[in-house]
């Protein structure tokens, strides 16, 4: 009896105080296959940045191979980001192919001992067993296909396994959250008939449908049309930071019901109400100024970053820093409303101007593991959030494509 009471008291104490040792953190961290679904270092590698060595230059990045190893990354979806500016003069396909090449040529082929190109869930696990980081391709911006299902199939053949239906720009077949309030943009009330065909062709091929960046109606249309689970590669919760890029609770629950997952974005502006308000205030003004100053010019990513920073200074836009605890709050919010099976990681490193304190770059993931353990998350939940959920979605998409192939062969 006495021992029972002592044990009960110890259990209560443990539940209240989840201090975990470094050894426990690393044990759980190493037991997970950490999959991140959005990294923009490709906008640097395409211009010659060497991902291999630790970047100590005066042009800092969030990502390099050394820090990916320190962070225990198991798989990375590198962003094949195609800026809206490439629509002018139909250069989107050209840019898409160059971005695909930088992943294949400047990352995978350059460091074959560290990276392995992966196109399936099984490939990701095989790379992990070999101690390599699986490298995957995700297109950001549906204008990349230049309204052609043929190009979509070409990109699939080159290894692309997700496509974000829009970036911040509405394209010819899908509305974006980035310009949905702009009267001068021609909108479609979600997806057009061709947009729905794009989703169905992605299902048939086995390419994941990514609804980050899209307008809310586009999300609902994609969810309805898709025969496979869909996902958000880098979005957070609107209930915690009210910006159009984040998802409402209703959207998160519906996505989860269909087997999908929301991969939490680390951008400060998407994490806290204060940073979100600053983000909303600056977004329209920034966009207008950047558009005015870049009209008729093609800027490198470096030049665009410098320009954006200068305009941000001139407009007096202040960045409000978020923290590791805010990231945990978003993960926990999704766990509360839709379960631990509905949340993952899509950090958006090297695509965001402000990172949370404590999660400053790709090397810092063990801090997140510690914070989740301290909050009482089980190792099993952490393994799901870090990669298990995404593997499930990928397998669901692969299975839907396979069953469609069987149907059409009959
Ligand atoms: Zn993005």
Tab-separated table of N, CA and C in Angstrom, residues 93-241:
chain	number	residue	atom	x	y	z
A	93	UNK	N	8.328	27.073	-67.339
A	93	UNK	CA	8.831	25.712	-67.557
A	93	UNK	C	10.356	25.699	-67.551
A	94	UNK	N	10.952	26.734	-68.169
A	94	UNK	CA	12.408	26.848	-68.178
A	94	UNK	C	12.934	26.893	-66.737
A	95	UNK	N	12.315	27.734	-65.921
A	95	UNK	CA	12.762	27.871	-64.524
A	95	UNK	C	12.553	26.555	-63.759
A	96	UNK	N	11.421	25.920	-64.002
A	96	UNK	CA	11.140	24.653	-63.320
A	96	UNK	C	12.237	23.637	-63.613
A	97	UNK	N	12.612	23.536	-64.886
A	97	UNK	CA	13.641	22.551	-65.263
A	97	UNK	C	14.990	22.911	-64.637
A	98	UNK	N	15.296	24.199	-64.570
A	98	UNK	CA	16.559	24.600	-63.936
A	98	UNK	C	16.559	24.258	-62.445
A	99	UNK	N	15.400	24.453	-61.797
A	99	UNK	CA	15.305	24.155	-60.364
A	99	UNK	C	15.359	22.641	-60.107
A	100	UNK	N	14.753	21.863	-60.979
A	100	UNK	CA	14.851	20.401	-60.845
A	100	UNK	C	16.317	19.995	-60.985
A	101	UNK	N	16.986	20.619	-61.960
A	101	UNK	CA	18.393	20.277	-62.194
A	101	UNK	C	19.268	20.619	-61.002
A	102	UNK	N	18.977	21.711	-60.312
A	102	UNK	CA	19.864	22.062	-59.185
A	102	UNK	C	19.756	21.021	-58.072
A	103	UNK	N	18.589	20.412	-57.891
A	103	UNK	CA	18.477	19.346	-56.887
A	103	UNK	C	19.249	18.105	-57.365
A	104	UNK	N	19.023	17.743	-58.609
A	104	UNK	CA	19.643	16.514	-59.107
A	104	UNK	C	21.154	16.670	-59.273
A	105	UNK	N	21.579	17.848	-59.807
A	105	UNK	CA	22.984	18.050	-60.180
A	105	UNK	C	23.822	18.637	-59.041
A	106	UNK	N	23.329	19.700	-58.418
A	106	UNK	CA	24.138	20.426	-57.422
A	106	UNK	C	24.015	19.842	-56.016
A	107	UNK	N	23.018	19.003	-55.797
A	107	UNK	CA	22.846	18.431	-54.462
A	107	UNK	C	23.097	16.924	-54.488
A	108	UNK	N	22.266	16.183	-55.223
A	108	UNK	CA	22.362	14.710	-55.171
A	108	UNK	C	23.632	14.196	-55.859
A	109	UNK	N	23.880	14.631	-57.101
A	109	UNK	CA	25.056	14.115	-57.833
A	109	UNK	C	26.363	14.612	-57.229
A	110	UNK	N	26.327	15.794	-56.638
A	110	UNK	CA	27.554	16.378	-56.074
A	110	UNK	C	27.947	15.698	-54.762
A	111	UNK	N	26.945	15.248	-54.010
A	111	UNK	CA	27.224	14.607	-52.708
A	111	UNK	C	26.521	13.257	-52.619
A	112	UNK	N	26.961	12.309	-53.464
A	112	UNK	CA	26.242	11.018	-53.536
A	112	UNK	C	26.381	10.172	-52.272
A	113	UNK	N	27.387	10.452	-51.458
A	113	UNK	CA	27.524	9.680	-50.210
A	113	UNK	C	26.526	10.155	-49.159
A	114	UNK	N	26.020	11.363	-49.348
A	114	UNK	CA	25.132	11.948	-48.335
A	114	UNK	C	23.670	12.032	-48.765
A	115	UNK	N	23.447	12.215	-50.082
A	115	UNK	CA	22.070	12.349	-50.563
A	115	UNK	C	21.732	11.213	-51.511
A	116	UNK	N	20.465	10.827	-51.504
A	116	UNK	CA	19.966	9.868	-52.483
A	116	UNK	C	18.641	10.404	-53.010
A	117	UNK	N	18.511	10.480	-54.327
A	117	UNK	CA	17.236	10.929	-54.905
A	117	UNK	C	16.167	9.899	-54.577
A	118	UNK	N	15.051	10.360	-54.049
A	118	UNK	CA	13.974	9.453	-53.663
A	118	UNK	C	12.681	9.885	-54.355
A	119	UNK	N	11.915	8.903	-54.797
A	119	UNK	CA	10.632	9.222	-55.439
A	119	UNK	C	9.468	8.447	-54.820
A	120	UNK	N	9.770	7.585	-53.851
A	120	UNK	CA	8.698	6.827	-53.187
A	120	UNK	C	8.956	6.807	-51.678
A	121	UNK	N	7.913	6.419	-50.943
A	121	UNK	CA	8.068	6.261	-49.494
A	121	UNK	C	9.122	5.188	-49.197
A	122	UNK	N	9.115	4.126	-50.006
A	122	UNK	CA	10.104	3.051	-49.807
A	122	UNK	C	11.524	3.559	-50.047
A	123	UNK	N	11.682	4.456	-51.043
A	123	UNK	CA	13.009	5.056	-51.302
A	123	UNK	C	13.503	5.837	-50.078
A	124	UNK	N	12.587	6.581	-49.460
A	124	UNK	CA	12.969	7.389	-48.285
A	124	UNK	C	13.515	6.465	-47.200
A	125	UNK	N	12.807	5.359	-46.982
A	125	UNK	CA	13.250	4.419	-45.941
A	125	UNK	C	14.559	3.734	-46.327
A	126	UNK	N	14.721	3.455	-47.617
A	126	UNK	CA	15.965	2.812	-48.078
A	126	UNK	C	17.158	3.759	-47.884
A	127	UNK	N	16.967	5.033	-48.224
A	127	UNK	CA	18.043	6.017	-48.041
A	127	UNK	C	18.424	6.089	-46.566
A	128	UNK	N	17.395	6.108	-45.720
A	128	UNK	CA	17.615	6.220	-44.276
A	128	UNK	C	18.420	5.024	-43.762
A	129	UNK	N	18.072	3.838	-44.250
A	129	UNK	CA	18.812	2.635	-43.818
A	129	UNK	C	20.279	2.706	-44.222
A	130	UNK	N	20.550	3.394	-45.355
A	130	UNK	CA	21.936	3.532	-45.820
A	130	UNK	C	22.645	4.730	-45.183
A	131	UNK	N	21.977	5.396	-44.265
A	131	UNK	CA	22.599	6.554	-43.610
A	131	UNK	C	22.651	7.783	-44.489
A	132	UNK	N	21.808	7.804	-45.537
A	132	UNK	CA	21.784	8.972	-46.424
A	132	UNK	C	20.527	9.797	-46.201
A	133	UNK	N	20.597	11.052	-46.626
A	133	UNK	CA	19.417	11.915	-46.577
A	133	UNK	C	18.672	11.752	-47.900
A	134	UNK	N	17.401	11.358	-47.823
A	134	UNK	CA	16.603	11.241	-49.040
A	134	UNK	C	16.310	12.645	-49.561
A	135	UNK	N	16.542	12.855	-50.861
A	135	UNK	CA	16.273	14.156	-51.484
A	135	UNK	C	15.087	14.001	-52.418
A	136	UNK	N	14.067	14.825	-52.181
A	136	UNK	CA	12.864	14.741	-53.015
A	136	UNK	C	12.565	16.096	-53.647
A	137	UNK	N	11.705	16.061	-54.655
A	137	UNK	CA	11.391	17.266	-55.412
A	137	UNK	C	9.928	17.651	-55.239
A	138	UNK	N	9.681	18.913	-54.896
A	138	UNK	CA	8.310	19.423	-54.823
A	138	UNK	C	8.228	20.751	-55.557
A	139	UNK	N	7.328	20.829	-56.531
A	139	UNK	CA	7.167	22.088	-57.278
A	139	UNK	C	6.304	23.049	-56.477
A	140	UNK	N	6.739	24.305	-56.415
A	140	UNK	CA	5.953	25.333	-55.719
A	140	UNK	C	5.453	26.350	-56.745
A	141	UNK	N	4.145	26.257	-57.048
A	141	UNK	CA	3.548	27.188	-58.020
A	141	UNK	C	3.036	26.441	-59.238
A	142	UNK	N	1.703	26.250	-59.315
A	142	UNK	CA	1.117	25.459	-60.407
A	142	UNK	C	1.319	26.059	-61.792
A	143	UNK	N	1.681	27.365	-61.849
A	143	UNK	CA	1.958	27.964	-63.164
A	143	UNK	C	3.151	27.284	-63.836
A	144	UNK	N	3.912	26.478	-63.058
A	144	UNK	CA	5.067	25.745	-63.601
A	144	UNK	C	4.686	24.854	-64.783
A	145	UNK	N	3.434	24.379	-64.782
A	145	UNK	CA	3.051	23.459	-65.867
A	145	UNK	C	2.561	24.202	-67.119
A	146	UNK	N	2.552	25.529	-67.056
A	146	UNK	CA	2.112	26.331	-68.211
A	146	UNK	C	0.827	25.773	-68.816
A	147	UNK	N	-0.092	25.414	-67.940
A	147	UNK	CA	-1.433	24.928	-68.337
A	147	UNK	C	-1.384	23.666	-69.202
A	148	UNK	N	-0.381	22.827	-69.008
A	148	UNK	CA	-0.246	21.623	-69.832
A	148	UNK	C	-0.071	20.384	-68.963
A	149	UNK	N	-0.982	19.420	-69.128
A	149	UNK	CA	-0.826	18.153	-68.399
A	149	UNK	C	0.400	17.405	-68.901
A	150	UNK	N	0.812	17.692	-70.129
A	150	UNK	CA	2.026	17.037	-70.655
A	150	UNK	C	3.238	17.446	-69.832
A	151	UNK	N	3.340	18.751	-69.524
A	151	UNK	CA	4.473	19.195	-68.700
A	151	UNK	C	4.394	18.582	-67.304
A	152	UNK	N	3.160	18.493	-66.773
A	152	UNK	CA	2.991	17.861	-65.459
A	152	UNK	C	3.565	16.436	-65.489
A	153	UNK	N	3.252	15.707	-66.551
A	153	UNK	CA	3.770	14.322	-66.660
A	153	UNK	C	5.289	14.315	-66.822
A	154	UNK	N	5.820	15.281	-67.573
A	154	UNK	CA	7.284	15.380	-67.716
A	154	UNK	C	7.947	15.595	-66.348
A	155	UNK	N	7.363	16.476	-65.549
A	155	UNK	CA	7.947	16.766	-64.230
A	155	UNK	C	7.885	15.517	-63.344
A	156	UNK	N	6.780	14.793	-63.445
A	156	UNK	CA	6.680	13.539	-62.668
A	156	UNK	C	7.807	12.596	-63.085
A	157	UNK	N	8.016	12.495	-64.403
A	157	UNK	CA	9.058	11.592	-64.917
A	157	UNK	C	10.444	11.999	-64.410
A	158	UNK	N	10.636	13.296	-64.163
A	158	UNK	CA	11.931	13.772	-63.652
A	158	UNK	C	12.043	13.614	-62.133
A	159	UNK	N	10.976	13.120	-61.506
A	159	UNK	CA	11.058	12.814	-60.074
A	159	UNK	C	10.221	13.683	-59.155
A	160	UNK	N	9.475	14.636	-59.702
A	160	UNK	CA	8.691	15.541	-58.848
A	160	UNK	C	7.549	14.762	-58.191
A	161	UNK	N	7.441	14.899	-56.863
A	161	UNK	CA	6.421	14.111	-56.159
A	161	UNK	C	5.391	14.942	-55.398
A	162	UNK	N	5.525	16.264	-55.423
A	162	UNK	CA	4.364	17.073	-55.040
A	162	UNK	C	4.359	18.348	-55.855
A	163	UNK	N	3.165	18.937	-55.957
A	163	UNK	CA	3.062	20.260	-56.558
A	163	UNK	C	2.105	21.101	-55.722
A	164	UNK	N	2.599	22.293	-55.319
A	164	UNK	CA	1.756	23.269	-54.631
A	164	UNK	C	0.927	23.934	-55.728
A	165	UNK	N	-0.398	23.840	-55.610
A	165	UNK	CA	-1.250	24.238	-56.735
A	165	UNK	C	-1.055	25.695	-57.142
A	166	UNK	N	-0.788	26.563	-56.162
A	166	UNK	CA	-0.438	27.956	-56.509
A	166	UNK	C	0.715	28.399	-55.621
A	167	UNK	N	1.394	29.493	-56.037
A	167	UNK	CA	2.229	30.212	-55.067
A	167	UNK	C	1.368	31.400	-54.608
A	168	UNK	N	1.947	32.594	-54.415
A	168	UNK	CA	1.154	33.741	-53.950
A	168	UNK	C	0.307	34.335	-55.065
A	169	UNK	N	0.446	33.785	-56.267
A	169	UNK	CA	-0.282	34.303	-57.436
A	169	UNK	C	-1.357	33.316	-57.892
A	170	UNK	N	-2.527	33.854	-58.165
A	170	UNK	CA	-3.564	33.059	-58.823
A	170	UNK	C	-3.085	32.752	-60.237
A	171	UNK	N	-3.212	31.488	-60.644
A	171	UNK	CA	-2.820	31.147	-62.017
A	171	UNK	C	-4.072	30.962	-62.872
A	172	UNK	N	-3.931	30.374	-64.047
A	172	UNK	CA	-5.081	30.282	-64.959
A	172	UNK	C	-6.128	29.276	-64.515
A	173	UNK	N	-5.828	28.489	-63.471
A	173	UNK	CA	-6.772	27.442	-63.078
A	173	UNK	C	-6.969	27.276	-61.581
A	174	UNK	N	-6.299	28.078	-60.754
A	174	UNK	CA	-6.476	27.954	-59.300
A	174	UNK	C	-6.264	29.302	-58.619
A	175	UNK	N	-7.137	29.628	-57.662
A	175	UNK	CA	-7.007	30.871	-56.898
A	175	UNK	C	-5.997	30.718	-55.763
A	176	UNK	N	-5.234	31.780	-55.537
A	176	UNK	CA	-4.243	31.797	-54.459
A	176	UNK	C	-4.730	32.662	-53.305
A	177	UNK	N	-4.297	32.311	-52.087
A	177	UNK	CA	-4.606	33.147	-50.920
A	177	UNK	C	-3.841	34.465	-50.990
A	178	UNK	N	-2.767	34.486	-51.804
A	178	UNK	CA	-1.883	35.660	-51.832
A	178	UNK	C	-2.478	36.871	-52.524
A	179	UNK	N	-3.454	36.656	-53.430
A	179	UNK	CA	-4.013	37.810	-54.146
A	179	UNK	C	-5.543	37.742	-54.206
A	180	UNK	N	-6.124	36.933	-53.316
A	180	UNK	CA	-7.567	36.695	-53.389
A	180	UNK	C	-8.378	37.969	-53.126
A	181	UNK	N	-7.774	38.935	-52.418
A	181	UNK	CA	-8.519	40.177	-52.128
A	181	UNK	C	-8.277	41.257	-53.193
A	182	UNK	N	-7.446	40.959	-54.155
A	182	UNK	CA	-7.139	41.986	-55.180
A	182	UNK	C	-8.168	41.937	-56.303
A	183	UNK	N	-8.907	43.044	-56.444
A	183	UNK	CA	-9.987	43.118	-57.435
A	183	UNK	C	-9.466	42.941	-58.860
A	184	UNK	N	-8.254	43.452	-59.130
A	184	UNK	CA	-7.777	43.474	-60.511
A	184	UNK	C	-7.343	42.096	-61.022
A	185	UNK	N	-7.239	41.116	-60.084
A	185	UNK	CA	-6.843	39.760	-60.497
A	185	UNK	C	-8.090	38.969	-60.890
A	186	UNK	N	-8.009	38.257	-62.007
A	186	UNK	CA	-9.154	37.451	-62.426
A	186	UNK	C	-9.182	36.135	-61.648
A	187	UNK	N	-10.210	35.972	-60.823
A	187	UNK	CA	-10.317	34.764	-60.006
A	187	UNK	C	-11.315	33.780	-60.604
A	188	UNK	N	-11.300	32.551	-60.067
A	188	UNK	CA	-12.103	31.464	-60.657
A	188	UNK	C	-13.077	30.833	-59.666
A	189	UNK	N	-13.153	31.382	-58.461
A	189	UNK	CA	-13.911	30.731	-57.388
A	189	UNK	C	-13.348	29.332	-57.105
A	190	UNK	N	-12.054	29.260	-56.831
A	190	UNK	CA	-11.408	27.982	-56.495
A	190	UNK	C	-10.670	27.400	-57.689
A	191	UNK	N	-10.984	26.150	-58.003
A	191	UNK	CA	-10.356	25.479	-59.153
A	191	UNK	C	-11.276	25.565	-60.367
A	192	UNK	N	-10.720	25.801	-61.537
A	192	UNK	CA	-11.505	25.706	-62.778
A	192	UNK	C	-11.661	24.225	-63.136
A	193	UNK	N	-12.423	23.949	-64.199
A	193	UNK	CA	-12.543	22.556	-64.652
A	193	UNK	C	-11.158	21.986	-64.976
A	194	UNK	N	-10.317	22.796	-65.636
A	194	UNK	CA	-8.969	22.314	-65.938
A	194	UNK	C	-8.181	22.079	-64.651
A	195	UNK	N	-8.370	22.963	-63.659
A	195	UNK	CA	-7.695	22.789	-62.370
A	195	UNK	C	-8.065	21.459	-61.730
A	196	UNK	N	-9.342	21.096	-61.862
A	196	UNK	CA	-9.779	19.796	-61.315
A	196	UNK	C	-9.139	18.651	-62.087
A	197	UNK	N	-8.963	18.869	-63.388
A	197	UNK	CA	-8.289	17.855	-64.210
A	197	UNK	C	-6.824	17.694	-63.771
A	198	UNK	N	-6.201	18.822	-63.411
A	198	UNK	CA	-4.805	18.767	-62.926
A	198	UNK	C	-4.742	17.884	-61.679
A	199	UNK	N	-5.669	18.106	-60.746
A	199	UNK	CA	-5.689	17.308	-59.508
A	199	UNK	C	-5.882	15.822	-59.841
A	200	UNK	N	-6.818	15.529	-60.738
A	200	UNK	CA	-7.066	14.120	-61.102
A	200	UNK	C	-5.848	13.491	-61.770
A	201	UNK	N	-5.143	14.291	-62.600
A	201	UNK	CA	-3.948	13.745	-63.264
A	201	UNK	C	-2.831	13.520	-62.235
A	202	UNK	N	-2.740	14.397	-61.251
A	202	UNK	CA	-1.759	14.188	-60.183
A	202	UNK	C	-2.079	12.893	-59.429
A	203	UNK	N	-3.360	12.666	-59.167
A	203	UNK	CA	-3.800	11.412	-58.518
A	203	UNK	C	-3.384	10.208	-59.356
A	204	UNK	N	-3.619	10.309	-60.667
A	204	UNK	CA	-3.348	9.183	-61.563
A	204	UNK	C	-1.851	8.870	-61.613
A	205	UNK	N	-1.040	9.966	-61.593
A	205	UNK	CA	0.408	9.780	-61.659
A	205	UNK	C	0.977	9.280	-60.325
A	206	UNK	N	0.383	9.776	-59.222
A	206	UNK	CA	0.960	9.507	-57.911
A	206	UNK	C	1.820	10.669	-57.434
A	207	UNK	N	1.330	11.876	-57.709
A	207	UNK	CA	2.015	13.094	-57.251
A	207	UNK	C	1.135	13.723	-56.168
A	208	UNK	N	1.724	14.065	-55.027
A	208	UNK	CA	0.936	14.611	-53.920
A	208	UNK	C	0.415	16.009	-54.260
A	209	UNK	N	-0.853	16.236	-53.913
A	209	UNK	CA	-1.494	17.540	-54.113
A	209	UNK	C	-1.232	18.376	-52.860
A	210	UNK	N	-0.539	19.519	-53.060
A	210	UNK	CA	-0.169	20.386	-51.936
A	210	UNK	C	-1.024	21.644	-51.966
A	211	UNK	N	-1.712	21.922	-50.838
A	211	UNK	CA	-2.625	23.068	-50.825
A	211	UNK	C	-2.090	24.256	-50.017
A	212	UNK	N	-0.799	24.245	-49.647
A	212	UNK	CA	-0.228	25.459	-49.059
A	212	UNK	C	-0.352	26.576	-50.091
A	213	UNK	N	-0.560	27.793	-49.639
A	213	UNK	CA	-0.657	28.994	-50.495
A	213	UNK	C	-2.003	29.175	-51.191
A	214	UNK	N	-2.821	28.139	-51.333
A	214	UNK	CA	-4.034	28.314	-52.134
A	214	UNK	C	-5.110	29.076	-51.350
A	215	UNK	N	-6.066	29.638	-52.080
A	215	UNK	CA	-7.227	30.287	-51.457
A	215	UNK	C	-8.098	29.201	-50.822
A	216	UNK	N	-8.907	29.587	-49.839
A	216	UNK	CA	-9.709	28.601	-49.108
A	216	UNK	C	-10.604	27.784	-50.042
A	217	UNK	N	-11.244	28.447	-51.015
A	217	UNK	CA	-12.147	27.712	-51.914
A	217	UNK	C	-11.349	26.707	-52.767
A	218	UNK	N	-10.133	27.062	-53.142
A	218	UNK	CA	-9.294	26.127	-53.902
A	218	UNK	C	-9.020	24.883	-53.053
A	219	UNK	N	-8.745	25.118	-51.760
A	219	UNK	CA	-8.534	23.991	-50.842
A	219	UNK	C	-9.737	23.056	-50.853
A	220	UNK	N	-10.946	23.634	-50.672
A	220	UNK	CA	-12.144	22.782	-50.580
A	220	UNK	C	-12.390	22.046	-51.888
A	221	UNK	N	-12.142	22.717	-53.007
A	221	UNK	CA	-12.309	22.051	-54.307
A	221	UNK	C	-11.319	20.891	-54.454
A	222	UNK	N	-10.064	21.142	-54.105
A	222	UNK	CA	-9.032	20.102	-54.244
A	222	UNK	C	-9.361	18.910	-53.351
A	223	UNK	N	-9.821	19.218	-52.128
A	223	UNK	CA	-10.147	18.136	-51.191
A	223	UNK	C	-11.294	17.277	-51.744
A	224	UNK	N	-12.261	17.948	-52.367
A	224	UNK	CA	-13.414	17.217	-52.900
A	224	UNK	C	-13.031	16.378	-54.120
A	225	UNK	N	-12.210	16.939	-54.991
A	225	UNK	CA	-11.885	16.270	-56.258
A	225	UNK	C	-10.882	15.128	-56.060
A	226	UNK	N	-9.923	15.326	-55.171
A	226	UNK	CA	-8.822	14.363	-55.051
A	226	UNK	C	-9.305	13.002	-54.538
A	227	UNK	N	-8.845	11.949	-55.204
A	227	UNK	CA	-9.183	10.593	-54.747
A	227	UNK	C	-8.146	10.072	-53.750
A	228	UNK	N	-7.056	10.826	-53.593
A	228	UNK	CA	-5.997	10.436	-52.649
A	228	UNK	C	-5.925	11.497	-51.545
A	229	UNK	N	-5.284	11.172	-50.423
A	229	UNK	CA	-5.077	12.207	-49.394
A	229	UNK	C	-4.317	13.395	-49.983
A	230	UNK	N	-4.620	14.601	-49.492
A	230	UNK	CA	-3.855	15.780	-49.905
A	230	UNK	C	-3.162	16.350	-48.666
A	231	UNK	N	-2.230	17.270	-48.869
A	231	UNK	CA	-1.507	17.780	-47.706
A	231	UNK	C	-1.114	19.239	-47.893
A	232	UNK	N	-0.690	19.853	-46.767
A	232	UNK	CA	-0.146	21.215	-46.801
A	232	UNK	C	1.345	21.091	-46.502
A	233	UNK	N	2.188	21.395	-47.484
A	233	UNK	CA	3.630	21.152	-47.307
A	233	UNK	C	4.285	22.148	-46.358
A	234	UNK	N	3.711	23.353	-46.223
A	234	UNK	CA	4.297	24.350	-45.306
A	234	UNK	C	3.268	25.414	-44.945
A	235	UNK	N	2.382	25.057	-44.005
A	235	UNK	CA	1.340	25.971	-43.531
A	235	UNK	C	1.154	25.754	-42.030
A	236	UNK	N	0.567	26.760	-41.358
A	236	UNK	CA	0.325	26.607	-39.923
A	236	UNK	C	-1.153	26.877	-39.616
A	237	UNK	N	-1.470	27.199	-38.359
A	237	UNK	CA	-2.874	27.252	-37.922
A	237	UNK	C	-3.392	28.692	-37.835
A	238	UNK	N	-4.520	28.949	-38.497
A	238	UNK	CA	-5.094	30.290	-38.478
A	238	UNK	C	-5.656	30.632	-37.098
A	239	UNK	N	-6.038	29.608	-36.336
A	239	UNK	CA	-6.574	29.870	-34.985
A	239	UNK	C	-5.514	30.530	-34.098
A	240	UNK	N	-4.233	30.303	-34.395
A	240	UNK	CA	-3.158	30.851	-33.563
A	240	UNK	C	-2.492	32.068	-34.199
A	241	UNK	N	-2.532	32.175	-35.510
A	241	UNK	CA	-1.993	33.350	-36.212
A	241	UNK	C	-2.869	33.554	-37.441
